[in-house]
């Protein structure tokens, strides 16, 4: 592991930034205090709201922590006609939950520039990026203020782009991961099922890029952390594993759904946001996933009131239940205790590996 990345936490364990409320200050603080690296999710927040959460984390821990930002939507503009057609398809949901659809034209940049300004003016130890790679000027600016940068990638090409731009490290995301796939471009309509498994992708990226690697996607146990470390990663990032912790800000219905036998598997879908994201298969995903256009964040804005109304009504069948493929292995432990258990499992796995090699 690189010295800069290694110095961020005692353990090679990263708590994934989960936009939408799960990665709240209480979760981040508990994870950091236990020796892992916690991340606030900057996505879907105002710049002021993010600043207040950063202040809260600083009040909970003196350990390094990170903030994740969504890159502004790039690529081709969305097909406006397709968004309009999808809004008509959602009319029944609007009637059912007795709420109007959201305005798809609320903005495409997620207040990126304002959040960037806050993080450069009052730096945090780590900033990571999803849905794209900042230019060299931005990454160099963070380096000058002492902030370590990580760029999420889903292919060798994206990893090379991050390396050329001057990122400090990359987060290699396999298709097993819950929530949004962090692809840099999303211009191919209808293709929500692509992507590579973590171990295959990790090996390929390790062959072509010299940057430190954080591996993520479906990791729920210490033995899996050991596996990605053996495959060339410098740390492992877990999201779904931390989502059910009592400190997590995820909705209680979302937490319960992780191990509810009613939800048997996950799929990648554009139904809720217009970008491929992995979630538990529920009614909304089944009925609308095949028809959702490649239009992020327009579809996200469109469905936001429906998702909120479903949660208020206690109906998980209308919520975006983001989850990785290992969701059935979720353990409802306090975040600090979960870090301890993962570290113990990792130690056991590494000791077993040493014994096998010596025998």
mmCIF file of C-alpha atoms in Angstrom:
data_model
loop_
_atom_site.group_PDB
_atom_site.id
_atom_site.type_symbol
_atom_site.label_atom_id
_atom_site.label_comp_id
_atom_site.label_asym_id
_atom_site.label_seq_id
_atom_site.Cartn_x
_atom_site.Cartn_y
_atom_site.Cartn_z
ATOM 1 C CA UNK A 1 0.000 0.000 0.000
ATOM 2 C CA UNK A 2 1.288 3.471 -0.768
ATOM 3 C CA UNK A 3 2.435 5.502 2.207
ATOM 4 C CA UNK A 4 -0.135 8.243 1.523
ATOM 5 C CA UNK A 5 -3.052 5.803 1.355
ATOM 6 C CA UNK A 6 -1.769 3.672 4.219
ATOM 7 C CA UNK A 7 -1.503 6.680 6.526
ATOM 8 C CA UNK A 8 -5.222 7.401 6.198
ATOM 9 C CA UNK A 9 -6.331 4.524 8.425
ATOM 10 C CA UNK A 10 -4.934 1.736 10.564
ATOM 11 C CA UNK A 11 -6.871 -0.942 8.650
ATOM 12 C CA UNK A 12 -7.202 -1.522 4.876
ATOM 13 C CA UNK A 13 -10.975 -1.146 5.199
ATOM 14 C CA UNK A 14 -12.998 1.692 3.662
ATOM 15 C CA UNK A 15 -16.659 2.429 4.351
ATOM 16 C CA UNK A 16 -18.221 3.308 1.010
ATOM 17 C CA UNK A 17 -19.918 6.674 0.498
ATOM 18 C CA UNK A 18 -23.610 5.830 0.055
ATOM 19 C CA UNK A 19 -25.588 8.798 -1.232
ATOM 20 C CA UNK A 20 -29.147 9.193 -0.056
ATOM 21 C CA UNK A 21 -28.588 9.296 3.692
ATOM 22 C CA UNK A 22 -26.845 6.073 4.727
ATOM 23 C CA UNK A 23 -23.366 7.609 5.009
ATOM 24 C CA UNK A 24 -24.259 10.055 7.757
ATOM 25 C CA UNK A 25 -21.769 11.673 10.163
ATOM 26 C CA UNK A 26 -22.551 9.160 12.930
ATOM 27 C CA UNK A 27 -21.604 6.213 10.709
ATOM 28 C CA UNK A 28 -18.465 7.910 9.403
ATOM 29 C CA UNK A 29 -17.313 8.881 12.872
ATOM 30 C CA UNK A 30 -17.820 5.376 14.292
ATOM 31 C CA UNK A 31 -15.972 3.741 11.384
ATOM 32 C CA UNK A 32 -13.013 6.104 11.664
ATOM 33 C CA UNK A 33 -12.766 5.672 15.435
ATOM 34 C CA UNK A 34 -12.570 1.888 14.907
ATOM 35 C CA UNK A 35 -9.534 2.208 12.633
ATOM 36 C CA UNK A 36 -11.080 2.134 9.160
ATOM 37 C CA UNK A 37 -11.636 4.997 6.707
ATOM 38 C CA UNK A 38 -15.146 6.452 6.715
ATOM 39 C CA UNK A 39 -16.669 8.443 3.873
ATOM 40 C CA UNK A 40 -19.385 11.067 3.753
ATOM 41 C CA UNK A 41 -21.490 11.028 0.586
ATOM 42 C CA UNK A 42 -21.685 14.485 -0.963
ATOM 43 C CA UNK A 43 -24.190 13.455 -3.638
ATOM 44 C CA UNK A 44 -27.729 14.890 -3.510
ATOM 45 C CA UNK A 45 -26.788 17.401 -0.806
ATOM 46 C CA UNK A 46 -26.529 21.156 -1.012
ATOM 47 C CA UNK A 47 -23.062 22.616 -0.551
ATOM 48 C CA UNK A 48 -24.168 24.087 2.766
ATOM 49 C CA UNK A 49 -25.610 20.797 3.923
ATOM 50 C CA UNK A 50 -22.369 19.004 3.093
ATOM 51 C CA UNK A 51 -20.361 21.610 5.006
ATOM 52 C CA UNK A 52 -22.508 21.098 8.094
ATOM 53 C CA UNK A 53 -22.030 17.324 7.927
ATOM 54 C CA UNK A 54 -18.263 17.757 7.627
ATOM 55 C CA UNK A 55 -18.356 19.854 10.807
ATOM 56 C CA UNK A 56 -20.328 17.105 12.551
ATOM 57 C CA UNK A 57 -17.796 14.430 11.563
ATOM 58 C CA UNK A 58 -14.954 16.581 12.874
ATOM 59 C CA UNK A 59 -16.795 16.764 16.168
ATOM 60 C CA UNK A 60 -17.051 12.961 16.324
ATOM 61 C CA UNK A 61 -13.524 11.928 15.365
ATOM 62 C CA UNK A 62 -10.027 13.319 14.976
ATOM 63 C CA UNK A 63 -9.167 10.518 12.531
ATOM 64 C CA UNK A 64 -8.914 11.057 8.758
ATOM 65 C CA UNK A 65 -12.143 10.735 6.788
ATOM 66 C CA UNK A 66 -13.251 11.266 3.205
ATOM 67 C CA UNK A 67 -15.912 13.062 1.195
ATOM 68 C CA UNK A 68 -17.255 11.731 -2.090
ATOM 69 C CA UNK A 69 -18.474 13.990 -4.905
ATOM 70 C CA UNK A 70 -20.572 13.205 -7.973
ATOM 71 C CA UNK A 71 -18.995 14.570 -11.131
ATOM 72 C CA UNK A 72 -21.378 16.699 -13.238
ATOM 73 C CA UNK A 73 -23.249 14.717 -15.858
ATOM 74 C CA UNK A 74 -21.374 14.750 -19.125
ATOM 75 C CA UNK A 75 -21.668 12.996 -22.445
ATOM 76 C CA UNK A 76 -24.628 13.314 -24.739
ATOM 77 C CA UNK A 77 -27.709 15.217 -23.518
ATOM 78 C CA UNK A 78 -30.623 12.965 -22.547
ATOM 79 C CA UNK A 79 -33.382 12.099 -24.975
ATOM 80 C CA UNK A 80 -36.063 14.522 -23.803
ATOM 81 C CA UNK A 81 -38.786 12.605 -25.583
ATOM 82 C CA UNK A 82 -37.782 9.400 -23.789
ATOM 83 C CA UNK A 83 -37.910 11.181 -20.423
ATOM 84 C CA UNK A 84 -41.369 12.484 -21.259
ATOM 85 C CA UNK A 85 -42.568 9.005 -22.251
ATOM 86 C CA UNK A 86 -41.215 7.606 -18.972
ATOM 87 C CA UNK A 87 -42.996 10.303 -16.989
ATOM 88 C CA UNK A 88 -46.292 9.213 -18.587
ATOM 89 C CA UNK A 89 -45.547 5.606 -17.654
ATOM 90 C CA UNK A 90 -45.069 6.701 -14.040
ATOM 91 C CA UNK A 91 -48.485 8.391 -13.906
ATOM 92 C CA UNK A 92 -49.977 5.338 -12.208
ATOM 93 C CA UNK A 93 -47.314 5.523 -9.472
ATOM 94 C CA UNK A 94 -48.097 9.197 -9.001
ATOM 95 C CA UNK A 95 -51.788 8.384 -8.516
ATOM 96 C CA UNK A 96 -51.068 5.449 -6.224
ATOM 97 C CA UNK A 97 -48.811 7.429 -3.878
ATOM 98 C CA UNK A 98 -50.869 10.594 -4.273
ATOM 99 C CA UNK A 99 -47.869 12.735 -5.099
ATOM 100 C CA UNK A 100 -46.746 14.657 -8.165
ATOM 101 C CA UNK A 101 -43.710 13.585 -10.150
ATOM 102 C CA UNK A 102 -40.576 15.645 -9.687
ATOM 103 C CA UNK A 103 -39.237 18.213 -12.136
ATOM 104 C CA UNK A 104 -36.635 16.438 -14.301
ATOM 105 C CA UNK A 105 -34.920 19.764 -15.046
ATOM 106 C CA UNK A 106 -33.698 20.574 -11.533
ATOM 107 C CA UNK A 107 -30.058 20.641 -12.616
ATOM 108 C CA UNK A 108 -27.340 18.271 -13.755
ATOM 109 C CA UNK A 109 -24.257 19.357 -11.784
ATOM 110 C CA UNK A 110 -25.200 18.442 -8.170
ATOM 111 C CA UNK A 111 -23.702 21.800 -7.025
ATOM 112 C CA UNK A 112 -20.288 20.399 -7.922
ATOM 113 C CA UNK A 113 -18.433 23.713 -8.199
ATOM 114 C CA UNK A 114 -19.760 24.981 -4.874
ATOM 115 C CA UNK A 115 -18.784 21.742 -3.114
ATOM 116 C CA UNK A 116 -15.359 21.853 -4.741
ATOM 117 C CA UNK A 117 -14.856 25.391 -3.442
ATOM 118 C CA UNK A 118 -15.794 24.355 0.119
ATOM 119 C CA UNK A 119 -13.418 21.393 0.090
ATOM 120 C CA UNK A 120 -10.531 23.466 -1.238
ATOM 121 C CA UNK A 121 -11.153 26.300 1.213
ATOM 122 C CA UNK A 122 -11.482 24.005 4.258
ATOM 123 C CA UNK A 123 -9.727 20.774 3.223
ATOM 124 C CA UNK A 124 -10.572 17.272 4.392
ATOM 125 C CA UNK A 125 -8.041 14.410 4.302
ATOM 126 C CA UNK A 126 -9.562 12.564 1.321
ATOM 127 C CA UNK A 127 -11.888 13.405 -1.567
ATOM 128 C CA UNK A 128 -13.156 10.778 -3.990
ATOM 129 C CA UNK A 129 -15.072 11.207 -7.239
ATOM 130 C CA UNK A 130 -17.801 9.154 -8.905
ATOM 131 C CA UNK A 131 -19.271 9.339 -12.452
ATOM 132 C CA UNK A 132 -16.107 10.788 -13.959
ATOM 133 C CA UNK A 133 -12.611 12.101 -13.421
ATOM 134 C CA UNK A 134 -11.714 15.720 -12.594
ATOM 135 C CA UNK A 135 -9.158 17.467 -14.767
ATOM 136 C CA UNK A 136 -5.541 17.812 -13.698
ATOM 137 C CA UNK A 137 -6.051 21.372 -12.473
ATOM 138 C CA UNK A 138 -8.654 20.258 -9.932
ATOM 139 C CA UNK A 139 -6.636 17.247 -8.760
ATOM 140 C CA UNK A 140 -3.482 19.359 -8.479
ATOM 141 C CA UNK A 141 -5.419 21.939 -6.449
ATOM 142 C CA UNK A 142 -6.396 19.247 -3.949
ATOM 143 C CA UNK A 143 -2.818 18.003 -3.799
ATOM 144 C CA UNK A 144 -1.621 21.515 -2.952
ATOM 145 C CA UNK A 145 -3.959 21.724 0.059
ATOM 146 C CA UNK A 146 -2.931 18.259 1.257
ATOM 147 C CA UNK A 147 -6.042 16.322 0.201
ATOM 148 C CA UNK A 148 -5.563 12.781 -1.107
ATOM 149 C CA UNK A 149 -7.753 12.057 -4.153
ATOM 150 C CA UNK A 150 -9.411 8.839 -5.322
ATOM 151 C CA UNK A 151 -11.299 8.362 -8.606
ATOM 152 C CA UNK A 152 -13.891 5.583 -9.029
ATOM 153 C CA UNK A 153 -13.328 3.510 -12.183
ATOM 154 C CA UNK A 154 -15.083 0.577 -13.830
ATOM 155 C CA UNK A 155 -12.645 -0.190 -16.661
ATOM 156 C CA UNK A 156 -8.957 -0.128 -17.547
ATOM 157 C CA UNK A 157 -9.567 2.876 -19.799
ATOM 158 C CA UNK A 158 -11.112 4.863 -16.945
ATOM 159 C CA UNK A 159 -8.240 3.842 -14.650
ATOM 160 C CA UNK A 160 -5.699 5.102 -17.171
ATOM 161 C CA UNK A 161 -7.599 8.378 -17.460
ATOM 162 C CA UNK A 162 -7.426 8.841 -13.686
ATOM 163 C CA UNK A 163 -3.720 8.079 -13.637
ATOM 164 C CA UNK A 164 -2.985 10.575 -16.423
ATOM 165 C CA UNK A 165 -5.040 13.249 -14.652
ATOM 166 C CA UNK A 166 -2.998 12.929 -11.466
ATOM 167 C CA UNK A 167 -5.314 11.054 -9.076
ATOM 168 C CA UNK A 168 -3.734 9.763 -5.886
ATOM 169 C CA UNK A 169 -5.501 6.397 -6.141
ATOM 170 C CA UNK A 170 -8.371 4.661 -7.901
ATOM 171 C CA UNK A 171 -11.400 2.829 -6.545
ATOM 172 C CA UNK A 172 -11.973 -0.159 -8.836
ATOM 173 C CA UNK A 173 -15.679 -0.998 -8.774
ATOM 174 C CA UNK A 174 -16.933 -4.407 -9.847
ATOM 175 C CA UNK A 175 -20.394 -5.048 -11.210
ATOM 176 C CA UNK A 176 -21.330 -6.761 -7.905
ATOM 177 C CA UNK A 177 -21.454 -3.399 -6.119
ATOM 178 C CA UNK A 178 -24.681 -2.002 -4.731
ATOM 179 C CA UNK A 179 -25.955 1.385 -5.781
ATOM 180 C CA UNK A 180 -24.771 3.244 -8.842
ATOM 181 C CA UNK A 181 -22.118 1.970 -11.162
ATOM 182 C CA UNK A 182 -19.487 4.705 -11.257
ATOM 183 C CA UNK A 183 -18.973 4.653 -15.012
ATOM 184 C CA UNK A 184 -17.489 7.846 -16.452
ATOM 185 C CA UNK A 185 -19.901 7.896 -19.396
ATOM 186 C CA UNK A 186 -23.431 6.599 -19.676
ATOM 187 C CA UNK A 187 -24.418 7.285 -23.266
ATOM 188 C CA UNK A 188 -25.661 3.869 -24.343
ATOM 189 C CA UNK A 189 -29.449 3.775 -23.960
ATOM 190 C CA UNK A 190 -30.936 0.628 -22.495
ATOM 191 C CA UNK A 191 -27.642 -1.024 -21.490
ATOM 192 C CA UNK A 192 -27.878 -1.429 -17.720
ATOM 193 C CA UNK A 193 -26.574 -4.990 -17.604
ATOM 194 C CA UNK A 194 -22.919 -4.561 -18.574
ATOM 195 C CA UNK A 195 -19.898 -4.472 -16.329
ATOM 196 C CA UNK A 196 -17.159 -6.816 -15.119
ATOM 197 C CA UNK A 197 -16.765 -8.798 -11.944
ATOM 198 C CA UNK A 198 -14.414 -7.305 -9.371
ATOM 199 C CA UNK A 199 -11.622 -9.884 -9.364
ATOM 200 C CA UNK A 200 -11.308 -9.995 -13.158
ATOM 201 C CA UNK A 201 -11.423 -6.215 -13.427
ATOM 202 C CA UNK A 202 -8.985 -5.757 -10.545
ATOM 203 C CA UNK A 203 -6.393 -8.045 -12.126
ATOM 204 C CA UNK A 204 -6.697 -6.241 -15.464
ATOM 205 C CA UNK A 205 -6.372 -2.787 -13.925
ATOM 206 C CA UNK A 206 -3.410 -3.883 -11.770
ATOM 207 C CA UNK A 207 -1.586 -4.940 -14.954
ATOM 208 C CA UNK A 208 -1.981 -1.536 -16.592
ATOM 209 C CA UNK A 209 -2.003 1.103 -13.845
ATOM 210 C CA UNK A 210 0.541 1.827 -11.106
ATOM 211 C CA UNK A 211 -1.748 3.790 -8.780
ATOM 212 C CA UNK A 212 -2.846 2.414 -5.394
ATOM 213 C CA UNK A 213 -6.166 0.575 -5.659
ATOM 214 C CA UNK A 214 -9.214 0.435 -3.429
ATOM 215 C CA UNK A 215 -11.353 -2.542 -4.516
ATOM 216 C CA UNK A 216 -15.123 -2.540 -4.140
ATOM 217 C CA UNK A 217 -18.074 -4.689 -5.148
ATOM 218 C CA UNK A 218 -19.928 -7.327 -3.146
ATOM 219 C CA UNK A 219 -17.398 -7.486 -0.286
ATOM 220 C CA UNK A 220 -19.035 -8.517 2.995
ATOM 221 C CA UNK A 221 -16.466 -10.624 4.905
ATOM 222 C CA UNK A 222 -12.845 -10.413 5.982
ATOM 223 C CA UNK A 223 -11.881 -13.324 3.732
ATOM 224 C CA UNK A 224 -13.088 -11.334 0.746
ATOM 225 C CA UNK A 225 -10.950 -8.407 1.869
ATOM 226 C CA UNK A 226 -7.989 -10.791 1.993
ATOM 227 C CA UNK A 227 -8.847 -12.018 -1.507
ATOM 228 C CA UNK A 228 -8.799 -8.555 -3.088
ATOM 229 C CA UNK A 229 -5.596 -7.660 -1.234
ATOM 230 C CA UNK A 230 -4.007 -10.834 -2.624
ATOM 231 C CA UNK A 231 -5.265 -9.875 -6.092
ATOM 232 C CA UNK A 232 -3.451 -6.540 -6.006
ATOM 233 C CA UNK A 233 -5.676 -4.099 -4.139
ATOM 234 C CA UNK A 234 -4.322 -1.924 -1.329
ATOM 235 C CA UNK A 235 -7.630 -1.654 0.518
ATOM 236 C CA UNK A 236 -11.209 -2.896 0.288
ATOM 237 C CA UNK A 237 -14.314 -0.708 0.259
ATOM 238 C CA UNK A 238 -17.615 -2.007 1.689
ATOM 239 C CA UNK A 239 -21.001 -0.335 1.382
ATOM 240 C CA UNK A 240 -23.850 -2.801 1.850
ATOM 241 C CA UNK A 241 -22.064 -4.319 4.862
ATOM 242 C CA UNK A 242 -22.293 -0.965 6.685
ATOM 243 C CA UNK A 243 -25.771 -0.009 5.464
ATOM 244 C CA UNK A 244 -27.534 -2.038 8.162
ATOM 245 C CA UNK A 245 -25.466 -0.707 11.077
ATOM 246 C CA UNK A 246 -27.511 1.196 13.680
ATOM 247 C CA UNK A 247 -25.443 4.336 12.961
ATOM 248 C CA UNK A 248 -26.352 4.222 9.268
ATOM 249 C CA UNK A 249 -28.859 6.812 8.120
ATOM 250 C CA UNK A 250 -30.569 4.388 5.730
ATOM 251 C CA UNK A 251 -34.347 4.068 6.098
ATOM 252 C CA UNK A 252 -35.369 1.237 8.483
ATOM 253 C CA UNK A 253 -37.329 -0.431 5.670
ATOM 254 C CA UNK A 254 -34.187 -0.428 3.538
ATOM 255 C CA UNK A 255 -32.157 -1.985 6.339
ATOM 256 C CA UNK A 256 -34.711 -4.733 6.969
ATOM 257 C CA UNK A 257 -34.973 -5.542 3.278
ATOM 258 C CA UNK A 258 -31.295 -6.578 3.133
ATOM 259 C CA UNK A 259 -32.039 -9.904 4.798
ATOM 260 C CA UNK A 260 -35.802 -10.144 4.208
ATOM 261 C CA UNK A 261 -36.504 -13.448 2.378
ATOM 262 C CA UNK A 262 -39.039 -11.547 0.269
ATOM 263 C CA UNK A 263 -36.149 -9.928 -1.619
ATOM 264 C CA UNK A 264 -34.137 -12.762 -3.083
ATOM 265 C CA UNK A 265 -31.770 -11.075 -5.519
ATOM 266 C CA UNK A 266 -30.461 -7.848 -7.015
ATOM 267 C CA UNK A 267 -30.356 -6.395 -10.515
ATOM 268 C CA UNK A 268 -28.865 -3.405 -12.262
ATOM 269 C CA UNK A 269 -31.595 -0.973 -13.235
ATOM 270 C CA UNK A 270 -32.187 2.552 -14.511
ATOM 271 C CA UNK A 271 -35.719 2.617 -13.088
ATOM 272 C CA UNK A 272 -35.037 5.024 -10.227
ATOM 273 C CA UNK A 273 -32.309 7.341 -11.498
ATOM 274 C CA UNK A 274 -31.664 6.841 -15.207
ATOM 275 C CA UNK A 275 -28.194 5.401 -14.501
ATOM 276 C CA UNK A 276 -27.361 1.728 -13.944
ATOM 277 C CA UNK A 277 -27.581 1.002 -10.222
ATOM 278 C CA UNK A 278 -27.832 -2.304 -8.351
ATOM 279 C CA UNK A 279 -30.768 -2.773 -6.020
ATOM 280 C CA UNK A 280 -33.044 -5.403 -4.567
ATOM 281 C CA UNK A 281 -35.657 -6.483 -7.086
ATOM 282 C CA UNK A 282 -39.013 -5.081 -6.007
ATOM 283 C CA UNK A 283 -42.246 -4.191 -7.782
ATOM 284 C CA UNK A 284 -41.084 -0.789 -9.020
ATOM 285 C CA UNK A 285 -37.875 -2.208 -10.474
ATOM 286 C CA UNK A 286 -39.691 -5.079 -12.199
ATOM 287 C CA UNK A 287 -42.416 -2.911 -13.688
ATOM 288 C CA UNK A 288 -40.382 0.097 -14.790
ATOM 289 C CA UNK A 289 -36.796 -1.100 -15.180
ATOM 290 C CA UNK A 290 -37.213 -2.362 -18.758
ATOM 291 C CA UNK A 291 -38.515 1.018 -19.924
ATOM 292 C CA UNK A 292 -36.375 3.544 -18.044
ATOM 293 C CA UNK A 293 -34.237 5.707 -20.344
ATOM 294 C CA UNK A 294 -30.545 6.513 -19.980
ATOM 295 C CA UNK A 295 -31.207 9.948 -18.507
ATOM 296 C CA UNK A 296 -29.393 10.821 -15.293
ATOM 297 C CA UNK A 297 -30.146 12.842 -13.217
ATOM 298 C CA UNK A 298 -33.445 13.640 -14.961
ATOM 299 C CA UNK A 299 -35.016 10.303 -13.979
ATOM 300 C CA UNK A 300 -33.616 10.670 -10.452
ATOM 301 C CA UNK A 301 -35.405 14.012 -10.082
ATOM 302 C CA UNK A 302 -38.556 12.593 -11.679
ATOM 303 C CA UNK A 303 -38.878 9.657 -9.275
ATOM 304 C CA UNK A 304 -37.617 11.333 -6.073
ATOM 305 C CA UNK A 305 -41.112 12.260 -4.774
ATOM 306 C CA UNK A 306 -42.377 8.739 -5.505
ATOM 307 C CA UNK A 307 -39.547 7.136 -3.556
ATOM 308 C CA UNK A 308 -40.078 9.493 -0.645
ATOM 309 C CA UNK A 309 -43.833 8.840 -0.635
ATOM 310 C CA UNK A 310 -43.282 5.075 -0.714
ATOM 311 C CA UNK A 311 -40.970 5.309 2.302
ATOM 312 C CA UNK A 312 -43.495 7.470 4.170
ATOM 313 C CA UNK A 313 -46.208 4.924 3.389
ATOM 314 C CA UNK A 314 -44.035 2.073 4.646
ATOM 315 C CA UNK A 315 -43.927 0.456 1.213
ATOM 316 C CA UNK A 316 -40.502 -0.968 0.277
ATOM 317 C CA UNK A 317 -41.925 -2.069 -3.090
ATOM 318 C CA UNK A 318 -41.699 1.535 -4.304
ATOM 319 C CA UNK A 319 -38.309 2.409 -2.809
ATOM 320 C CA UNK A 320 -34.833 2.277 -4.309
ATOM 321 C CA UNK A 321 -33.375 -0.513 -2.177
ATOM 322 C CA UNK A 322 -29.746 -0.244 -3.239
ATOM 323 C CA UNK A 323 -27.795 -3.385 -2.339
ATOM 324 C CA UNK A 324 -24.756 -5.325 -3.488
ATOM 325 C CA UNK A 325 -24.856 -8.958 -4.511
ATOM 326 C CA UNK A 326 -23.713 -10.046 -1.040
ATOM 327 C CA UNK A 327 -26.622 -8.383 0.760
ATOM 328 C CA UNK A 328 -27.834 -11.596 2.430
ATOM 329 C CA UNK A 329 -24.552 -11.619 4.401
ATOM 330 C CA UNK A 330 -25.331 -8.296 6.084
ATOM 331 C CA UNK A 331 -24.794 -8.269 9.872
ATOM 332 C CA UNK A 332 -26.687 -5.826 12.083
ATOM 333 C CA UNK A 333 -23.705 -4.829 14.201
ATOM 334 C CA UNK A 334 -22.622 -1.416 15.478
ATOM 335 C CA UNK A 335 -20.218 0.075 12.960
ATOM 336 C CA UNK A 336 -17.205 -0.044 15.246
ATOM 337 C CA UNK A 337 -17.887 -3.673 16.132
ATOM 338 C CA UNK A 338 -18.311 -4.558 12.448
ATOM 339 C CA UNK A 339 -14.897 -3.075 11.703
ATOM 340 C CA UNK A 340 -13.418 -5.168 14.524
ATOM 341 C CA UNK A 341 -15.055 -8.352 13.213
ATOM 342 C CA UNK A 342 -13.904 -7.679 9.655
ATOM 343 C CA UNK A 343 -10.356 -7.027 10.871
ATOM 344 C CA UNK A 344 -10.361 -10.274 12.850
ATOM 345 C CA UNK A 345 -11.675 -12.228 9.856
ATOM 346 C CA UNK A 346 -9.037 -10.605 7.664
ATOM 347 C CA UNK A 347 -6.292 -11.562 10.127
ATOM 348 C CA UNK A 348 -7.494 -15.151 10.252
ATOM 349 C CA UNK A 349 -7.609 -15.381 6.468
ATOM 350 C CA UNK A 350 -4.086 -13.984 6.110
ATOM 351 C CA UNK A 351 -2.738 -16.351 8.772
ATOM 352 C CA UNK A 352 -4.378 -19.310 7.017
ATOM 353 C CA UNK A 353 -2.738 -18.231 3.766
ATOM 354 C CA UNK A 354 0.681 -18.076 5.414
ATOM 355 C CA UNK A 355 0.229 -21.537 6.940
ATOM 356 C CA UNK A 356 -0.782 -22.993 3.569
ATOM 357 C CA UNK A 357 2.267 -21.487 1.916
ATOM 358 C CA UNK A 358 4.533 -22.901 4.606
ATOM 359 C CA UNK A 359 3.081 -26.416 4.481
#
